[in-house]
mmCIF file of C-alpha atoms in Angstrom:
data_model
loop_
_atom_site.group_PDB
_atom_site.id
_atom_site.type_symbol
_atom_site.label_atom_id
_atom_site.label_comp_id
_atom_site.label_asym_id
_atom_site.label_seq_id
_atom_site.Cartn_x
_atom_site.Cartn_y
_atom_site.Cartn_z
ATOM 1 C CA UNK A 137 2.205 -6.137 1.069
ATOM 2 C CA UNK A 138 0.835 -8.105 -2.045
ATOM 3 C CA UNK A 139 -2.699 -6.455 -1.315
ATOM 4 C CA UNK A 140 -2.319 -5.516 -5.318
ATOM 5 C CA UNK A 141 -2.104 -1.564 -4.554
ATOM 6 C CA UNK A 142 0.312 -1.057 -7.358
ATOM 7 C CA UNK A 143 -1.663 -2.758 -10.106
ATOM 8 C CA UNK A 144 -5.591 -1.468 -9.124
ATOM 9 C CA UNK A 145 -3.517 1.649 -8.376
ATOM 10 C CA UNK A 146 -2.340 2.026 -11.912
ATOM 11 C CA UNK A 147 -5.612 0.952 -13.389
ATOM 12 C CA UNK A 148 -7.761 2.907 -11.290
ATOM 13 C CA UNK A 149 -5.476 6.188 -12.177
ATOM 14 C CA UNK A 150 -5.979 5.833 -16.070
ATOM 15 C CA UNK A 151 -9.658 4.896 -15.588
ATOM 16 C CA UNK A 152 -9.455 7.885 -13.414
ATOM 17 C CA UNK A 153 -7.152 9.860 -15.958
ATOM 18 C CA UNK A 154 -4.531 10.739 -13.136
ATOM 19 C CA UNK A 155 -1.192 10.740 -12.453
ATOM 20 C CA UNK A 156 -0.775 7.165 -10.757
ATOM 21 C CA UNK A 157 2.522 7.405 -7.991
ATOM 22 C CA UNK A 158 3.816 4.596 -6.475
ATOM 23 C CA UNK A 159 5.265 5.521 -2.991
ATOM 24 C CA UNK A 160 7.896 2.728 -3.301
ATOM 25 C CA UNK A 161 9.059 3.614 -6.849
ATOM 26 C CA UNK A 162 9.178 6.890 -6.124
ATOM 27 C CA UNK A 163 11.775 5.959 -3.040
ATOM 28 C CA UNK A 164 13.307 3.556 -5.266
ATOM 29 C CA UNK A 165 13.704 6.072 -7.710
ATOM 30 C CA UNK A 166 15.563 8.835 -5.303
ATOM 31 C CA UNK A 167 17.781 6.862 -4.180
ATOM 32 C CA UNK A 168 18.858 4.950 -7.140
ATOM 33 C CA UNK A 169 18.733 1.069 -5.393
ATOM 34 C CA UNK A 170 16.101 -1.448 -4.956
ATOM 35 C CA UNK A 171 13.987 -1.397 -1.322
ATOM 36 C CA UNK A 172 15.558 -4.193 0.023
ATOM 37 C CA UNK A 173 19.254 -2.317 -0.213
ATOM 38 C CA UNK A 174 17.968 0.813 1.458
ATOM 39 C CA UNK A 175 16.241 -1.985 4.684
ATOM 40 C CA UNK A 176 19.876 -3.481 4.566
ATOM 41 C CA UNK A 177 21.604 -0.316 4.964
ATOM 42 C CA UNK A 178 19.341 1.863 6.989
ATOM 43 C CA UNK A 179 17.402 -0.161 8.744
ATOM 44 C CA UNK A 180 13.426 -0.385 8.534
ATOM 45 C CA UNK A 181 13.818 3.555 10.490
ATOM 46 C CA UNK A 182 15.619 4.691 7.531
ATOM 47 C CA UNK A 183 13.419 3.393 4.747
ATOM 48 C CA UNK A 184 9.830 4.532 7.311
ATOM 49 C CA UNK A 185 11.847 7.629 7.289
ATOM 50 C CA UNK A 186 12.107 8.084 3.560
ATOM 51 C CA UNK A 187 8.575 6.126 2.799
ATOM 52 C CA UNK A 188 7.475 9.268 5.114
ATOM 53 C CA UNK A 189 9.043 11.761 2.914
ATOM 54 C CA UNK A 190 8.035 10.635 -0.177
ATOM 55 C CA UNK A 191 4.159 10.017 1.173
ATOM 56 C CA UNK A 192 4.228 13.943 2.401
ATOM 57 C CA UNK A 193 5.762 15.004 -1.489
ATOM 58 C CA UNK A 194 3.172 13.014 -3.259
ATOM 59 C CA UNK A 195 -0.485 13.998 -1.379
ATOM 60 C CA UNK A 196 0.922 17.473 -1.768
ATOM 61 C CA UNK A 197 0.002 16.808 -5.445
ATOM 62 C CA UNK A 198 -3.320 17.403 -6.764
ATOM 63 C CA UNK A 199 -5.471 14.887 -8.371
ATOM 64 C CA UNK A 200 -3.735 11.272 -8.036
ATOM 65 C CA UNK A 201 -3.965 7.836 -6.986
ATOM 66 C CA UNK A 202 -0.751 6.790 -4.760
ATOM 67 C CA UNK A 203 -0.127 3.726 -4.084
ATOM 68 C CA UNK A 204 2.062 3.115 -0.425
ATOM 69 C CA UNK A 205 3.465 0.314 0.653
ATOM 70 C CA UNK A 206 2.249 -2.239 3.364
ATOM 71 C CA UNK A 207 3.826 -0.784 6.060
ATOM 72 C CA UNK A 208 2.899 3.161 5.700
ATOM 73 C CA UNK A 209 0.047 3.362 8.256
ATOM 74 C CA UNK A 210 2.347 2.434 10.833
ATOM 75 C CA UNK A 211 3.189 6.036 11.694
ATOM 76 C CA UNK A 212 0.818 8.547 12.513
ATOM 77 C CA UNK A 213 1.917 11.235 10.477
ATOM 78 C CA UNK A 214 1.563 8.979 7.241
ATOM 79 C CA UNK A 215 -1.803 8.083 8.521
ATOM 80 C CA UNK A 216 -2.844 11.958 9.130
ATOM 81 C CA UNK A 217 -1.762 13.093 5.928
ATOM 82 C CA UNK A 218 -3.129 9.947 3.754
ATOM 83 C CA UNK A 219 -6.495 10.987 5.618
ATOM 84 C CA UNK A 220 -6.585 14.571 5.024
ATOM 85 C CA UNK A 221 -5.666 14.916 1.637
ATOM 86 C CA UNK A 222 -7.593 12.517 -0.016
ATOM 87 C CA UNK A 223 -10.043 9.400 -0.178
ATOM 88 C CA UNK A 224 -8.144 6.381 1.573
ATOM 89 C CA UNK A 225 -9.077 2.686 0.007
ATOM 90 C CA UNK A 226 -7.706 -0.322 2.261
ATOM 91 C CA UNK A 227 -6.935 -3.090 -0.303
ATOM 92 C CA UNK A 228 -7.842 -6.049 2.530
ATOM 93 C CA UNK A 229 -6.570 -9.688 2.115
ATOM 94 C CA UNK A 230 -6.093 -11.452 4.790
ATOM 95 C CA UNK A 231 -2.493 -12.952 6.098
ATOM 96 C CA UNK A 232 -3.018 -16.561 4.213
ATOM 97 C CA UNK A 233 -3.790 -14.635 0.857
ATOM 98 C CA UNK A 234 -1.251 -12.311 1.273
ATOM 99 C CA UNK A 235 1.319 -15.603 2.128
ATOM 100 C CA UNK A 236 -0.170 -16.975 -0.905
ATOM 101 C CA UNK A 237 0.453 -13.834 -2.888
ATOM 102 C CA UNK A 238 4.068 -13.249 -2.126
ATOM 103 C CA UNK A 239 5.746 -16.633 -1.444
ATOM 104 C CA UNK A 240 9.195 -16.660 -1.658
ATOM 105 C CA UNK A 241 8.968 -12.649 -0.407
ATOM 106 C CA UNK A 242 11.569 -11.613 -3.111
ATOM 107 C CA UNK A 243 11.958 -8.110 -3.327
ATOM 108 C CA UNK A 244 9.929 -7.421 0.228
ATOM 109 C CA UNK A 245 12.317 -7.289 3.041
ATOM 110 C CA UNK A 246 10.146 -7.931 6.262
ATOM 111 C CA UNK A 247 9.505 -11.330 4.943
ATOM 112 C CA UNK A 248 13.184 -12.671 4.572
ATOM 113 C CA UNK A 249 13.289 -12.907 8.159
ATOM 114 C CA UNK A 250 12.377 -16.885 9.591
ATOM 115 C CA UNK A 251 8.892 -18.006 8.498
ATOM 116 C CA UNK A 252 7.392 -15.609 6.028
ATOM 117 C CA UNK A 253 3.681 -16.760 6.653
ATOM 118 C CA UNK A 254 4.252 -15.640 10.868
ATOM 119 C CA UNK A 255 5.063 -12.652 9.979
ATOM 120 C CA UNK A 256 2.555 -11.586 7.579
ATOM 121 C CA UNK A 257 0.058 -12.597 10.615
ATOM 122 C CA UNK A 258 2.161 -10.649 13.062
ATOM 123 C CA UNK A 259 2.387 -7.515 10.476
ATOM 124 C CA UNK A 260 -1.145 -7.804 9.753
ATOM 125 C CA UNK A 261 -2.579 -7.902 13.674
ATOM 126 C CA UNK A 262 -0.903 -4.559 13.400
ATOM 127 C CA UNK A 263 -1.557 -2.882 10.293
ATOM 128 C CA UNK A 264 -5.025 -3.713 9.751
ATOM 129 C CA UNK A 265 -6.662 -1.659 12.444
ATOM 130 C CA UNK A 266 -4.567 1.138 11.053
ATOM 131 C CA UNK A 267 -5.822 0.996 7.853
ATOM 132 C CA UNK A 268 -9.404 0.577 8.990
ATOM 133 C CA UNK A 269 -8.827 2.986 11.465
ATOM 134 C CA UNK A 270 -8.161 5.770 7.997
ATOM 135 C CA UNK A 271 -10.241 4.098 4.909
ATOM 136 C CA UNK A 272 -12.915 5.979 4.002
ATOM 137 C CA UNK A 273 -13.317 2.261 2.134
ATOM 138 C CA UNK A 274 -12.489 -1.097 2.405
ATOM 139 C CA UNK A 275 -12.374 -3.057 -0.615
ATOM 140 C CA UNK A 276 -11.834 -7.032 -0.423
ATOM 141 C CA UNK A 277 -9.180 -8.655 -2.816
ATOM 142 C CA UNK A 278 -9.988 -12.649 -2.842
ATOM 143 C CA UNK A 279 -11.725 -13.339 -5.962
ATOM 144 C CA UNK A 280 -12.189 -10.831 -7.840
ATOM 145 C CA UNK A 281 -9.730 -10.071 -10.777
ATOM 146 C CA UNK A 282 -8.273 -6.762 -11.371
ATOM 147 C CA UNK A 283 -10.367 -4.790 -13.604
ATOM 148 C CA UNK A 284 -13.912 -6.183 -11.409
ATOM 149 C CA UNK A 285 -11.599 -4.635 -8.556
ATOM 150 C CA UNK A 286 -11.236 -1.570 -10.442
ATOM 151 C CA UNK A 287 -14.866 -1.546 -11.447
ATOM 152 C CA UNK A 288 -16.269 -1.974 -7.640
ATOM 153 C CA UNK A 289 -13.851 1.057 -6.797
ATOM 154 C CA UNK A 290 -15.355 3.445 -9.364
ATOM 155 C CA UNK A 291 -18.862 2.481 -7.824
ATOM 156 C CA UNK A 292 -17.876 3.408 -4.445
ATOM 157 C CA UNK A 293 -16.010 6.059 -5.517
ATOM 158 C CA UNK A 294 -19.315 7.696 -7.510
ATOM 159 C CA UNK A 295 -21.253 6.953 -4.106
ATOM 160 C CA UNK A 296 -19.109 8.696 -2.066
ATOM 161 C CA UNK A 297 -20.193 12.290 -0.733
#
């Protein structure tokens, strides 16, 4: 959540040339309204539920770069499949850049709930041991701008076995 995956994501893929998916468009997309309506009507079950779907449909797919939302490593199938069909690339920033990032949390459901900056610590304490847990790397997101982000992931990528 406000790691950037959706703009490296899209980068990377044309620097890449390949289809570029984003897991919450895609979602977005089926069911014809924004996140936050499918969160108020079905819950955060329903919308893990469909976030699950759409995950399995995409890394079916051969030669992409999908971008997930935050919250995707939470279940284990999500994290199973992300790690078996492909090369997995945790995005880190830490909970006061990611507050930083996405003050105001328009658009990003989890946050509308009390003090925005608490919960990014609480959802982070649980999602960042899942994502370290898959990432075959782990690529920081302070400083550096998008296209040096970009850049450092083609290295790593050309390193890789």
């Amino acid at each position: 959540m406000g790691a950037g995956k959706s703009t490296v994501g899209k980068l990377l893929a044309r620097k890449l040339d390949r289809r570029f998916i984003d897991a919450d468009a895609l979602i977005e997309e089926r069911c014809g309204v924004k996140i936050p309506v499918i969160f108020e009507m079905e819950g955060e079950a329903g919308f893990r539920k469909r976030e699950a779907q759409a995950i399995k449909e995409a890394v079916a797919e051969e030669s992409i770069v999908l971008a997930t939302g935050g919250g995707a490593v939470i279940l284990p199938e999500n994290r199973a499949l992300l790690s078996s069909r492909g090369t997995v690339i945790y995005l880190h920033a830490g909970p006061t850049e990611l507050w930083h990032r996405t003050k105001g949390g328009e658009g990003r459901p989890l946050l509308q709930t009390g003090d925005a900056r608490q919960t990014l610590e609480n959802l982070y304490r649980v999602r960042d041991p899942l994502y370290r847990e898959i990432a075959d790397h782990v690529i920081e997101t302070g400083k550096p701008s998008v296209n040096q982000l970009v850049h450092t992931l083609l290295m790593q990528l050309e390193l890789s076995p």
